[in-house]
Short mmCIF file of C-alpha atoms and ligand atoms in Angstrom, two decimals:
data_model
loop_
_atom_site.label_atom_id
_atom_site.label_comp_id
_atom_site.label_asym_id
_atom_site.label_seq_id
_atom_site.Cartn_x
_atom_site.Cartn_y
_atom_site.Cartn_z
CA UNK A 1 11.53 -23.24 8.59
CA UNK A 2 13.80 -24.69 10.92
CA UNK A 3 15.72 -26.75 7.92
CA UNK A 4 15.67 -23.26 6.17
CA UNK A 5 17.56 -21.53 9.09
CA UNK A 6 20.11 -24.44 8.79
CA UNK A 7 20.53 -23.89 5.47
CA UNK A 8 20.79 -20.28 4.95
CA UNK A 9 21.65 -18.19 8.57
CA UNK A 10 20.66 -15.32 7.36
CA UNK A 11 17.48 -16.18 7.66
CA UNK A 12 17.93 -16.16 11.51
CA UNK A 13 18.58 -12.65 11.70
CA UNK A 14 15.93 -11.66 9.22
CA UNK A 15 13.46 -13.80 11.44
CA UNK A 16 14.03 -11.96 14.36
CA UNK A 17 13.95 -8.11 12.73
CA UNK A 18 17.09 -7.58 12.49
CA UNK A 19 19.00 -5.60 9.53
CA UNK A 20 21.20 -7.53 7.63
CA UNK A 21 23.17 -7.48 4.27
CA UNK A 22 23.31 -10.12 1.70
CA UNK A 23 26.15 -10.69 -0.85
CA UNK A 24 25.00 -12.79 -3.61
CA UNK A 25 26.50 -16.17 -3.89
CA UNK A 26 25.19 -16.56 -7.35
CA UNK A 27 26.38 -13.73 -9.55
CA UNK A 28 28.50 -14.19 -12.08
CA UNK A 29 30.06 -12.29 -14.91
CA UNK A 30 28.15 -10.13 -16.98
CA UNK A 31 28.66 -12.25 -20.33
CA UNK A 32 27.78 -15.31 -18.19
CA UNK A 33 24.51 -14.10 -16.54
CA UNK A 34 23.26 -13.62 -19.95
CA UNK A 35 23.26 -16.46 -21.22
CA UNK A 36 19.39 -18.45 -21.30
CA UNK A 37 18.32 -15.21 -19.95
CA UNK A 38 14.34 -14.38 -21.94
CA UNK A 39 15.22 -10.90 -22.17
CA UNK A 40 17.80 -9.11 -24.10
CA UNK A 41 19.36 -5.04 -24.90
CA UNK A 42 17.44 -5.40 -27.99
CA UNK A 43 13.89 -5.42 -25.88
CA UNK A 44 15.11 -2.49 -23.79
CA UNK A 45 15.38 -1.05 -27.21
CA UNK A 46 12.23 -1.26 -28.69
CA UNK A 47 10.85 0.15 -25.48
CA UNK A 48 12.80 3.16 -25.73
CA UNK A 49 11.50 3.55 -29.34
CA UNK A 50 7.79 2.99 -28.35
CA UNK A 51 8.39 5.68 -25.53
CA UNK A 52 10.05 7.91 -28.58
CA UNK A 53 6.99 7.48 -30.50
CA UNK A 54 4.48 8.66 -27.64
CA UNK A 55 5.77 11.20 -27.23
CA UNK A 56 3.77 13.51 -28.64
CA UNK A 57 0.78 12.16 -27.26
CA UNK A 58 2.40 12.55 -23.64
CA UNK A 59 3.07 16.18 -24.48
CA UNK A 60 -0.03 17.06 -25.80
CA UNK A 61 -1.91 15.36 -22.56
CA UNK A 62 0.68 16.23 -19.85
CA UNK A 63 2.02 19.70 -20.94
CA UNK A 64 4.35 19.56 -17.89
CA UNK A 65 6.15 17.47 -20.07
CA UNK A 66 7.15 19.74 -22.58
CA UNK A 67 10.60 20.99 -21.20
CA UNK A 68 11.29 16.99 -22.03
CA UNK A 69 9.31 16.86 -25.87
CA UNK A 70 6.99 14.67 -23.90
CA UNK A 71 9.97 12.18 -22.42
CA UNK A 72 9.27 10.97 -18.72
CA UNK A 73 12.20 11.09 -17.28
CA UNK A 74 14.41 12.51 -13.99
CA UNK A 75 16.78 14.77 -13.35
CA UNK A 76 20.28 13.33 -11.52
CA UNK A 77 21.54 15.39 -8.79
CA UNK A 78 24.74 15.39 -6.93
CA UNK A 79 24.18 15.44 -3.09
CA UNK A 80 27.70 15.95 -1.19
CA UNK A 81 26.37 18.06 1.63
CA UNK A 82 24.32 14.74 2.12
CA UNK A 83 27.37 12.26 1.94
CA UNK A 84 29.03 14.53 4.37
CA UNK A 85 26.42 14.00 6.89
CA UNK A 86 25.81 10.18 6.12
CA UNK A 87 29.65 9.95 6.93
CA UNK A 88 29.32 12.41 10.04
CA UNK A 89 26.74 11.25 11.40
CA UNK A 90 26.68 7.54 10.78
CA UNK A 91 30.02 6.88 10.48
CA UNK A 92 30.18 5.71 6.65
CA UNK A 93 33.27 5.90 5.55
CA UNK A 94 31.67 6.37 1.88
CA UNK A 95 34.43 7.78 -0.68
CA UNK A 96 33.29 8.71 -4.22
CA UNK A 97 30.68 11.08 -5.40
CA UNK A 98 27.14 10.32 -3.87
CA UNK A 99 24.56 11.06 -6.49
CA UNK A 100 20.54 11.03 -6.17
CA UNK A 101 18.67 9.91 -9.19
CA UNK A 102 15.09 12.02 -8.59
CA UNK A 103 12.43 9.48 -9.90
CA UNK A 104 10.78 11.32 -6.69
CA UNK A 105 9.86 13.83 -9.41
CA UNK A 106 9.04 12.34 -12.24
CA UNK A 107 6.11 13.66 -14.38
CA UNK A 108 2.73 12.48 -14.08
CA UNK A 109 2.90 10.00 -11.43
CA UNK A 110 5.65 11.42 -8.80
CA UNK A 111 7.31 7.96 -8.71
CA UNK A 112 9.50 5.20 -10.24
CA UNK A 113 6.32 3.98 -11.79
CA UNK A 114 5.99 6.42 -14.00
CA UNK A 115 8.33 4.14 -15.91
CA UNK A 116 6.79 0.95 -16.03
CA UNK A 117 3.34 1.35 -15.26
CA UNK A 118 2.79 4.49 -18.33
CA UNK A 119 4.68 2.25 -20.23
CA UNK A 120 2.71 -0.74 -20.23
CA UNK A 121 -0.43 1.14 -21.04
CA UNK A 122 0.75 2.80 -23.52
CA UNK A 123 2.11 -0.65 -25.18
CA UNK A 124 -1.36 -1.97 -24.53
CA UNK A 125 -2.96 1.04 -26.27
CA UNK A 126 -0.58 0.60 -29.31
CA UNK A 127 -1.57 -3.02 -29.82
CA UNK A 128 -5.38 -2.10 -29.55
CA UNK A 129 -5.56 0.19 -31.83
CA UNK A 130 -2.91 -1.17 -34.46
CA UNK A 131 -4.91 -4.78 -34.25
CA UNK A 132 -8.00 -2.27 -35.74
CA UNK A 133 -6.11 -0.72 -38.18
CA UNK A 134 -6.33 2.50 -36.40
CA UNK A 135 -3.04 3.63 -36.10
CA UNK A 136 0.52 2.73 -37.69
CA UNK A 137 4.31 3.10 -36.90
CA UNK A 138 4.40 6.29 -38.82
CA UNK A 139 1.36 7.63 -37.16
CA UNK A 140 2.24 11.10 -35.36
CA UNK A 141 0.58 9.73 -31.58
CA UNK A 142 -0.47 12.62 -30.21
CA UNK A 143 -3.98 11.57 -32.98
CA UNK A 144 -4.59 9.64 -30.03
CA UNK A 145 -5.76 12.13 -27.98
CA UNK A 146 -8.63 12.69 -30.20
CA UNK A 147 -12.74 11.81 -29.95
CA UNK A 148 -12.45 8.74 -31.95
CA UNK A 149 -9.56 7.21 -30.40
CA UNK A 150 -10.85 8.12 -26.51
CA UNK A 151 -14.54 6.70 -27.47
CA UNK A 152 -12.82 3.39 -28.81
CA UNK A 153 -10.84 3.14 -25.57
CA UNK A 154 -13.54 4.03 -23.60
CA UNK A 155 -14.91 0.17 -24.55
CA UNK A 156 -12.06 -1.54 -22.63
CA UNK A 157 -11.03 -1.55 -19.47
CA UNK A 158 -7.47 -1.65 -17.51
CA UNK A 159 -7.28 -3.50 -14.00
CA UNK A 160 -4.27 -3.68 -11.48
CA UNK A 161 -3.36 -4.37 -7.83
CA UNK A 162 -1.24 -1.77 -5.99
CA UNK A 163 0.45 -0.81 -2.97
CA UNK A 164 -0.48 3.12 -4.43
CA UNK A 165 2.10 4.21 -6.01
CA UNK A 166 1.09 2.01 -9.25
CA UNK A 167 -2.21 2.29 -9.26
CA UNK A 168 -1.89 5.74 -9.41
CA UNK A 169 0.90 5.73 -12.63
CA UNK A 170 -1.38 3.13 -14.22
CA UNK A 171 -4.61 4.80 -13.30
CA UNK A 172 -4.09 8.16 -14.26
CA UNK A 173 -2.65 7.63 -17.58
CA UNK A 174 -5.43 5.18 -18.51
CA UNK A 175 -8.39 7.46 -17.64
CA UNK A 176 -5.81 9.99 -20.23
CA UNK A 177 -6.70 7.83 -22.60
CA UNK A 178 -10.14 7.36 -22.04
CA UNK A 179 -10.04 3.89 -20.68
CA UNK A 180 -12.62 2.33 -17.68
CA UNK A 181 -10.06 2.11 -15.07
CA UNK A 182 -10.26 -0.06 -11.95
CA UNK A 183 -7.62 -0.50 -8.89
CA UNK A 184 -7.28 -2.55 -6.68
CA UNK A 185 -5.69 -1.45 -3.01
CA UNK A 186 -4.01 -3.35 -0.60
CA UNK A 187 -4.54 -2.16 3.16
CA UNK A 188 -0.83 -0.35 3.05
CA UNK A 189 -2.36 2.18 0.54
CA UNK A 190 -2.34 5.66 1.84
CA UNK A 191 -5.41 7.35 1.86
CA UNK A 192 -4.15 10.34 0.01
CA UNK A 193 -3.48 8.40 -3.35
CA UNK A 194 -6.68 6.48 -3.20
CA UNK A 195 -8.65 10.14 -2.94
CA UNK A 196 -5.95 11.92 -6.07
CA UNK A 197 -7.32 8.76 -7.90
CA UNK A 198 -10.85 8.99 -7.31
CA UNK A 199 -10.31 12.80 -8.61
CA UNK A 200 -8.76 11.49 -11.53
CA UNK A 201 -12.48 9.07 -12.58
CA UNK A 202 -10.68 5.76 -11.43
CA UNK A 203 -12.42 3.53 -9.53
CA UNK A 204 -10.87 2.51 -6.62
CA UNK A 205 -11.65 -1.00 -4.69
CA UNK A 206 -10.11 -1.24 -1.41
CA UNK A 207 -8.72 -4.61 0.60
CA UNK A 208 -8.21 -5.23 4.05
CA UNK A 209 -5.30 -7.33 3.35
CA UNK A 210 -2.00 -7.34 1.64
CA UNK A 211 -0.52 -6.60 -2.03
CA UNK A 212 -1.22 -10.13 -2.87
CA UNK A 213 -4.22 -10.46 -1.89
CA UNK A 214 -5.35 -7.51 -4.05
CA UNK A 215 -3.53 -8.40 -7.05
CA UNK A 216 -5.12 -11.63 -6.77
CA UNK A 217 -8.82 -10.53 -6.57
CA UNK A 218 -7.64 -7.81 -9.57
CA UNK A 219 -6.38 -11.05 -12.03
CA UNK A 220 -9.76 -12.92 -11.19
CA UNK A 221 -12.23 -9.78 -11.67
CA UNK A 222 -10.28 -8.67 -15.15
CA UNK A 223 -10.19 -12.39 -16.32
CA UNK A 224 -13.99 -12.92 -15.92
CA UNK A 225 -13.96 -9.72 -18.15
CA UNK A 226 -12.90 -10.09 -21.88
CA UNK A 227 -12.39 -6.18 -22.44
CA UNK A 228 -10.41 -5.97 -19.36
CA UNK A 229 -6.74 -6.53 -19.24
CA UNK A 230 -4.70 -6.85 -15.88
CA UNK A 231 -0.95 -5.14 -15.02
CA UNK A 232 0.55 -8.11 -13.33
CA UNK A 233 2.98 -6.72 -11.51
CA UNK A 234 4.41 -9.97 -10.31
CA UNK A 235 4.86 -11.11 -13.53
CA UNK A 236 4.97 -8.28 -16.90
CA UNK A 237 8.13 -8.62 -18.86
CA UNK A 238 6.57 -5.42 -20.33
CA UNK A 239 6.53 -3.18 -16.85
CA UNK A 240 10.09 -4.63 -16.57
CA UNK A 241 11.17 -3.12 -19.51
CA UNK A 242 9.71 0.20 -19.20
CA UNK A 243 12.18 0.33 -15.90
CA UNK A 244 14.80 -0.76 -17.70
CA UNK A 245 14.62 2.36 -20.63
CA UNK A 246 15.97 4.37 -17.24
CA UNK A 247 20.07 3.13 -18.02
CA UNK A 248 19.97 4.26 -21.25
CA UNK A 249 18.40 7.56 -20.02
CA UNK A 250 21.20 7.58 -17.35
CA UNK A 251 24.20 6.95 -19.82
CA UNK A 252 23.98 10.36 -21.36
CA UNK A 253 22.67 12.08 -17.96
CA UNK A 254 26.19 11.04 -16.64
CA UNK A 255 28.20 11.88 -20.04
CA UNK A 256 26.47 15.29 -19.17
CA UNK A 257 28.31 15.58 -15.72
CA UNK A 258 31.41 14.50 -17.02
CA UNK A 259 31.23 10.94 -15.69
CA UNK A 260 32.82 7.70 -17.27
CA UNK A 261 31.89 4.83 -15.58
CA UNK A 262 34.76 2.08 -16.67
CA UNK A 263 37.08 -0.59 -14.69
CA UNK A 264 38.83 2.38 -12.89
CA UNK A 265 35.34 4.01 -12.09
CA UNK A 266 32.77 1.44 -11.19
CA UNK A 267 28.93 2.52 -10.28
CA UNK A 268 27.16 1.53 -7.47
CA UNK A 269 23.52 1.59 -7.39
CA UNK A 270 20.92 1.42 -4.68
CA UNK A 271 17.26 0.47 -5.61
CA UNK A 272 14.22 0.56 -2.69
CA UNK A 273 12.69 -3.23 -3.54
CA UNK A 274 9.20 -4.52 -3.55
CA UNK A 275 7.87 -6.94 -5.33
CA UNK A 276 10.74 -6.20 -7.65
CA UNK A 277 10.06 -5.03 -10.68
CA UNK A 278 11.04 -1.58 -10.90
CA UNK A 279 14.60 -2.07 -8.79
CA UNK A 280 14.94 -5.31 -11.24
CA UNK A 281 13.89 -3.47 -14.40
CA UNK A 282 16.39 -0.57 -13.39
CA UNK A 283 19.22 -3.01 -12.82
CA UNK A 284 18.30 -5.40 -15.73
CA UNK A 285 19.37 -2.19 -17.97
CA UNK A 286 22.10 -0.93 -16.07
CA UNK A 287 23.54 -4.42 -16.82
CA UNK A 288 22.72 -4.37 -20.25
CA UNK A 289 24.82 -1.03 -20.76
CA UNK A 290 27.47 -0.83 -18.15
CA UNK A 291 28.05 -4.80 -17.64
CA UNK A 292 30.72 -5.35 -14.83
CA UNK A 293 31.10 -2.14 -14.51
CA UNK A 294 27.74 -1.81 -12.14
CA UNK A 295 27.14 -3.22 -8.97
CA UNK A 296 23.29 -3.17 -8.09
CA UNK A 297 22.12 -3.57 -4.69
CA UNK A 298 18.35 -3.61 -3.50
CA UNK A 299 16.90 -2.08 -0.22
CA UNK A 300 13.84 -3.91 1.67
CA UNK A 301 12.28 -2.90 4.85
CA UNK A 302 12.68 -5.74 7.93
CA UNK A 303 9.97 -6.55 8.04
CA UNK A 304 8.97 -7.18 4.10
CA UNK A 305 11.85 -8.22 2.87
CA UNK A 306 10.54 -10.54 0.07
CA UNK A 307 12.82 -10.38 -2.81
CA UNK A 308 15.72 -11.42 -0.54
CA UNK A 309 14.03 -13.92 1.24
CA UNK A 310 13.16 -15.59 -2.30
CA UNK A 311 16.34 -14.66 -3.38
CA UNK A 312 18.39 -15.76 -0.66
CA UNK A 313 16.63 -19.47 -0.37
CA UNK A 314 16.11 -19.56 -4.22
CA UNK A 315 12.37 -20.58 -3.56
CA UNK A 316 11.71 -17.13 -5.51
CA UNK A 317 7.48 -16.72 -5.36
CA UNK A 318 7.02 -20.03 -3.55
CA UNK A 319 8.27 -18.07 -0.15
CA UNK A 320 6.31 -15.49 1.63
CA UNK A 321 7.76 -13.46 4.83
CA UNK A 322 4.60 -14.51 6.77
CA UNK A 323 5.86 -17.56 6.30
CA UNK A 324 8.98 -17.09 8.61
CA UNK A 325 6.78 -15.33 10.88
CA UNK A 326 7.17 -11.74 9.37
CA UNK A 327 4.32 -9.19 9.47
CA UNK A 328 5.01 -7.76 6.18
CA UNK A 329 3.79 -4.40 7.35
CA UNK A 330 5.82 -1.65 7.00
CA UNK A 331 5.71 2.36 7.52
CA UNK A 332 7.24 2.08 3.63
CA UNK A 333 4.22 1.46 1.20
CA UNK A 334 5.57 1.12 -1.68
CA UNK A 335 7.86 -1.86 -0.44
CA UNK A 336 5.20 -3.58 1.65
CA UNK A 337 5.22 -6.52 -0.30
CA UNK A 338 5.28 -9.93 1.23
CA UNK A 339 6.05 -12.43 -1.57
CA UNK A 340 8.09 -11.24 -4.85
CA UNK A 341 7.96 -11.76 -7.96
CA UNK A 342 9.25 -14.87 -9.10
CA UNK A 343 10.15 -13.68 -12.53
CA UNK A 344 12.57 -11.20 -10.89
CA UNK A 345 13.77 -13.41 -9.09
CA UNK A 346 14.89 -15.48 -11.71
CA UNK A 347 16.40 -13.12 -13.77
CA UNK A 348 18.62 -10.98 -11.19
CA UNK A 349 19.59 -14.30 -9.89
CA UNK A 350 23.33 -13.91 -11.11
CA UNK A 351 23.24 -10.30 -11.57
CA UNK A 352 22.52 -8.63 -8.19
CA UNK A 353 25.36 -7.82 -5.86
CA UNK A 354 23.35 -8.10 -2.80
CA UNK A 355 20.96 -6.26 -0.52
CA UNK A 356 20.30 -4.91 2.33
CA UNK A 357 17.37 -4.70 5.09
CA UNK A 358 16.60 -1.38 6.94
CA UNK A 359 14.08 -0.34 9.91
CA UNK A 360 11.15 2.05 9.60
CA UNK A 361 12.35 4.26 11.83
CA UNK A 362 15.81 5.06 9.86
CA UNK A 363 13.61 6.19 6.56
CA UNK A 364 12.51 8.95 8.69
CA UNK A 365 16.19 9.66 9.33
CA UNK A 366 17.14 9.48 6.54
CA UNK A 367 14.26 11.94 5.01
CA UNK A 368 14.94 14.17 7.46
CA UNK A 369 18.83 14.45 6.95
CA UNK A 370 18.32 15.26 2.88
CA UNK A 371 15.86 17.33 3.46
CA UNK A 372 17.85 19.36 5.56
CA UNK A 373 20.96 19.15 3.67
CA UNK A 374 20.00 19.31 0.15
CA UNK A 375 16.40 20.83 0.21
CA UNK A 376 14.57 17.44 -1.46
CA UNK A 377 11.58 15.73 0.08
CA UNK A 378 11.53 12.33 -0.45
CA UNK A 379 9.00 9.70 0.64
CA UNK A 380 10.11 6.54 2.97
CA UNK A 381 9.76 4.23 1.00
CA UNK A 382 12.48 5.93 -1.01
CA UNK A 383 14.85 6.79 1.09
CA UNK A 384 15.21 2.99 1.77
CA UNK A 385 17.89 3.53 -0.89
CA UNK A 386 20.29 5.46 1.72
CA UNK A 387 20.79 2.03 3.71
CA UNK A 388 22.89 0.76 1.24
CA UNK A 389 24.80 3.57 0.77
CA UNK A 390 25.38 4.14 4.38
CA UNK A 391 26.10 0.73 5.37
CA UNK A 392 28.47 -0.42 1.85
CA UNK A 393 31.77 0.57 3.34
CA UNK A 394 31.00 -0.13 6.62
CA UNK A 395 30.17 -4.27 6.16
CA UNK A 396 32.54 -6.99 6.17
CA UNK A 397 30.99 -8.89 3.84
CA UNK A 398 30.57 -6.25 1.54
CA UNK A 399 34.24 -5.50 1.86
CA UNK A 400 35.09 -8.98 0.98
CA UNK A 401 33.01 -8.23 -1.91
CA UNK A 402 34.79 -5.10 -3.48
CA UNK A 403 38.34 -7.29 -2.40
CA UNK A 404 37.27 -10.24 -4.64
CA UNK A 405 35.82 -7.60 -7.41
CA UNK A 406 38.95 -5.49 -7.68
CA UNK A 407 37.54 -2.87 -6.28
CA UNK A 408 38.85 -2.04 -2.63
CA UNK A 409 41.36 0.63 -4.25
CA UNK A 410 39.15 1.79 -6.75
CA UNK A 411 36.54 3.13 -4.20
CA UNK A 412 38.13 6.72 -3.98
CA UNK A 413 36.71 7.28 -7.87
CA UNK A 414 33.53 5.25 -7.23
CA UNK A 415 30.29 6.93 -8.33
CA UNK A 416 26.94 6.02 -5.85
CA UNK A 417 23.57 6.54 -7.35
CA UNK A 418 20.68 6.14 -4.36
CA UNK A 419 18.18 5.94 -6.66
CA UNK A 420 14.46 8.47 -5.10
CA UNK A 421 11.93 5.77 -5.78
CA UNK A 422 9.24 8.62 -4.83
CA UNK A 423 8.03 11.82 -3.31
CA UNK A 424 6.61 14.68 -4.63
CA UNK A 425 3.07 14.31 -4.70
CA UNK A 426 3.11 13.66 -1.28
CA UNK A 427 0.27 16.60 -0.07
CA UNK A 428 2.01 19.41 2.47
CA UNK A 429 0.21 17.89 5.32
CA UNK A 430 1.40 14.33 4.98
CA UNK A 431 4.97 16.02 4.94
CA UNK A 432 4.73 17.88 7.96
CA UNK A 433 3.23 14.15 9.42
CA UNK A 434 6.82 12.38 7.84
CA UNK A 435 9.03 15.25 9.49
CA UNK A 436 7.62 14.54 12.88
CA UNK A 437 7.56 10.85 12.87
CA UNK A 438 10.01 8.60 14.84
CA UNK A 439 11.43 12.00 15.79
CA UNK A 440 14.29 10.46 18.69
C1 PLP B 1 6.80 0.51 -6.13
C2 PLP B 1 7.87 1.24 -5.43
C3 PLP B 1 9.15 0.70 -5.23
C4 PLP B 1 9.54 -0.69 -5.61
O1 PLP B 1 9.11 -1.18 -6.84
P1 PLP B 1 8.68 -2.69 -7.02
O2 PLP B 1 8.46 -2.85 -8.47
O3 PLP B 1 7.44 -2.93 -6.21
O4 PLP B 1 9.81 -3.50 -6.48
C5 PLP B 1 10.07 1.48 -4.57
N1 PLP B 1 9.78 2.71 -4.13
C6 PLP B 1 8.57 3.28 -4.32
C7 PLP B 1 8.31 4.66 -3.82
C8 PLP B 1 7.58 2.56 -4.98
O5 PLP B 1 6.37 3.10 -5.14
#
C-alpha cells in the first residue's frame, strides 16, 4: 500500500476518509474510447427492442405501467428551487439548468434497477422459452403471463447477490413470472426490502458480511444447480445494457423540454456508484448517443469507494477498499460495495470524466434540502449524486478540466442531470427515520 500511495496520492486522502475528486487521466475522445471496446450502440439497440417487445407482458402484470404501454421508465424533472439552495447554501457557484432524472420512481422496483435487473430476466426468460420452441419474435408477450408459460418457469430457478435494491428488481419480477427465486443479502441490506421480498414468495438468505461475500456464496449455490442461473452483477454485459437503454430514453425526454445538448450545450451527468454497473451502463449509453458532448461523473461514499479505487490504480477487481484499510460500510446501501466490477472498470476506463467521494452525513443533507425545496423523497444512497453537482464548479481540478475541454465559457448553457438512483418504496416510517438522521 505504501508503493500505491507513492504512486497515486489520492489514495492518501481516500485512506484517511477524506472526500476527494478524481479527474480521469485516461479518457480520451469519444471515437477513440471506442475502439477494442466488446460492446457497441448496436447492443444498446437490441435491448431497447427486447424491452419494446415485453411490453405487453409488463403491462398486463404491472398495470401501473400502463400510462407508459408497459415501458419502465422515469420522468425528468427540473429542480431550480434546489440549485438555488445548493448555491446558497453551499456555495456552488453551479450555472446551467440543474435537472433530476427520477429513477427514484421507477415502476416496479422504486430504483435504478428496475433497468438492469427486469431486464436481464426478462432476456433470460426469452431465451428459455424460444430454446423450447415456445415463443417467437412475433409472439405478442403478454402469452407469457399465462398457466403454461408460469408452470414451465416454475422448473427453473433465478439466484443473485444484493445490497437490496437488486434483489428486490430481480426478485419481484421473477416470482411475476413464476420462477423459484432465491437472494442472497449482504449485511448492508435493510430490513424493510428483505420483508417486501419475502411478501413477494422470494426466498431470502441473509449474510453477515459484505456484497461480495454474498454474491460469492449466490454463484457457488446456483452453479451446483443446473436449473438455476445467477445475475452476476460484477460481471453481466446483459444488466449493463439494460442501464444503458436509459440515454436513448433520455434523448427524446430532453427534445421534450426543449433541450439540445451540442458543443455549445454540453451535459453533465452525476451517477451514485457501486459496484458499477448501473452508473456504467447509464454512461456507456450516454456516450454512445451524445459522444463528447457528455461528461459523466460517478459518486461513491468515503468509505466504499471501490470503482475509483480500481479505477484510479487501474488494478480494477484485483483492489478492495479493505485493503487500504477502509471499512466499506456505509449509511448508503446501495453503494456499499467494497470491490467493483472489473468489467466496468475496463470499459469506462477512457470514458469517465472523474468522480467524486462524499460523507454519510451530507446524503442526509442533501435529502433533506430537496425534499424541502422541491417536494421529492429520495433515498441516500441517491442523493450521493448531489456531491458532484455541488462540488463541479467549486474544484480546481475540475476547473482545469472544463479549461482543457472547452468548456469554462460554455458553463452558463450547461445542462446537469443528478441522476435519483432510488426512493420511493422507502415505507413512511423509514422516512421519518432519514429526516431525523445526522440532523446538525
Ligand atoms: C445499486 C444502486 C446504485 C449503484 O448501482 P451499481 O450497479 O451497484 O453501481 C446506486 N443507487 C442505488 C439506490 C442503488 O440501489
Amino acid at each position: 500500500m505504501k508503493d500505491l500511495g507513492e504512486r497515486f496520492p489520492i489514495l492518501n486522502e481516500m485512506q484517511k476518509g477524506e472526500e476527494v475528486i478524481w479527474v480521469n487521466p485516461d479518457k480520451v475522445s469519444f471515437a477513440e474510447s471506442m475502439k477494442g471496446c466488446e460492446l457497441s450502440m448496436m447492443d444498446v439497440e437490441d435491448a431497447e427492442e427486447r424491452l419494446k417487445r415485453f411490453a405487453p407482458f409488463i403491462m398486463r402484470c404491472f398495470p401501473e405501467t400502463k400510462n407508459r404501454n408497459g415501458l419502465i421508465e422515469s420522468v425528468l424533472t427540473d429542480i431550480p428551487t434546489m440549485k438555488d439552495v445548493i448555491n446558497r447554501k453551499y456555495g456552488s457557484h453551479l450555472e446551467g439548468r440543474l435537472l433530476l432524472k427520477q429513477d427514484s420512481h421507477l415502476a416496479i422496483a422504486g430504483s435504478v434497477k428496475a433497468r438492469g435487473g427486469i431486464y436481464e430476466i426478462l432476456k433470460h426468460t426469452e431465451d428459455l422459452a424460444m430454446e423450447q420452441g415456445m415463443l417467437s419474435l412475433e409472439d405478442d408477450y403478454s402469452c407469457l403471463a399465462e398457466l403454461k408459460f408460469r408452470e414451465f418457469f416454475s422448473q427453473y430457478t433465478v439466484q443473485v447477490g444484493s445490497t437490496g435494491n437488486l434483489g428486490m428488481s430481480i426478485g419481484i419480477m421473477s416470482a411475476a413470472i413464476g420462477y423459484q427465486v432465491i437472494v442472497h443479502m449482504s449485511a448492508d441490506a435493510k430490513q424493510w426490502k428483505k420483508d417486501l421480498l419475502r411478501s413477494h414468495g422470494v426466498k431470502v438468505v441473509e449474510y453477515d458480511s459484505d456484497y461480495s461475500e454474498a454474491v460469492k456464496n449466490g454463484r457457488r449455490l446456483s452453479d451446483e444447480n443446473p436449473g438455476s442461473y445467477f445475475v452476476d452483477d460484477e460481471n453481466s454485459r446483459t444488466l449493463f445494457l439494460g442501464y444503458a437503454v436509459a440515454a436513448k430514453r433520455l434523448v427524446g425526454q430532453l427534445t421534450e423540454k426543449g433541450i439540445t445538448i451540442d458543443a455549445e450545450h454540453p451535459l453533465f451527468v452525476y451517477i451514485p456508484c457501486g459496484v458499477g454497473g448501473a452508473p456504467g451502463g447509464i454512461s456507456f449509453g450516454l456516450k454512445q448517443v451524445f459522444k463528447d458532448h457528455v461528461h459523466c461523473f460517478f459518486v461513491e461514499p468515503i468509505q466504499a469507494p471501490c470503482m475509483l479505487l480500481g479505477m484510479a490504480t487501474g488494478l480494477n477487481s484485483k483492489i478492495s477498499v479493505q485493503d487500504i484499510g477502509l471499512s466499506g460500510m456505509t449509511h448508503a446501501d446501495g453503494l456499499a460495495v467494497g470491490r467493483p466490477s472489473g468489467f466496468v472498470g475496463g470499459v469506462m476506463k477512457p470514458m469517465l470524466s472523474g468522480e467524486f467521494t462524499v460523507q454519510d452525513a451530507k446524503l442526509y443533507d442533501y435529502m433533506r434540502d430537496l425534499l424541502e425545496t422541491e417536494e421529492i423523497f429520495l433515498e441516500p444512497s441517491a442523493c450521493a449524486a448531489f456531491q458532484g453537482v455541488i462540488k463541479l464548479q467549486q474544484s480546481e481540478d475540475i476547473q482545469r478540466y472544463l479549461k482543457e475541454n472547452d468548456l469554462t465559457d460554455k458553463m452558463q448553457d450547461a445542462v446537469h442531470i443528478a441522476w435519483a438512483t432510488g426512493g420511493s418504496l422507502v415505507p413512511e416510517n423509514i422516512r421519518e427515520e432519514y429526516k431525523k438522521t445526522y440532523l446538525a
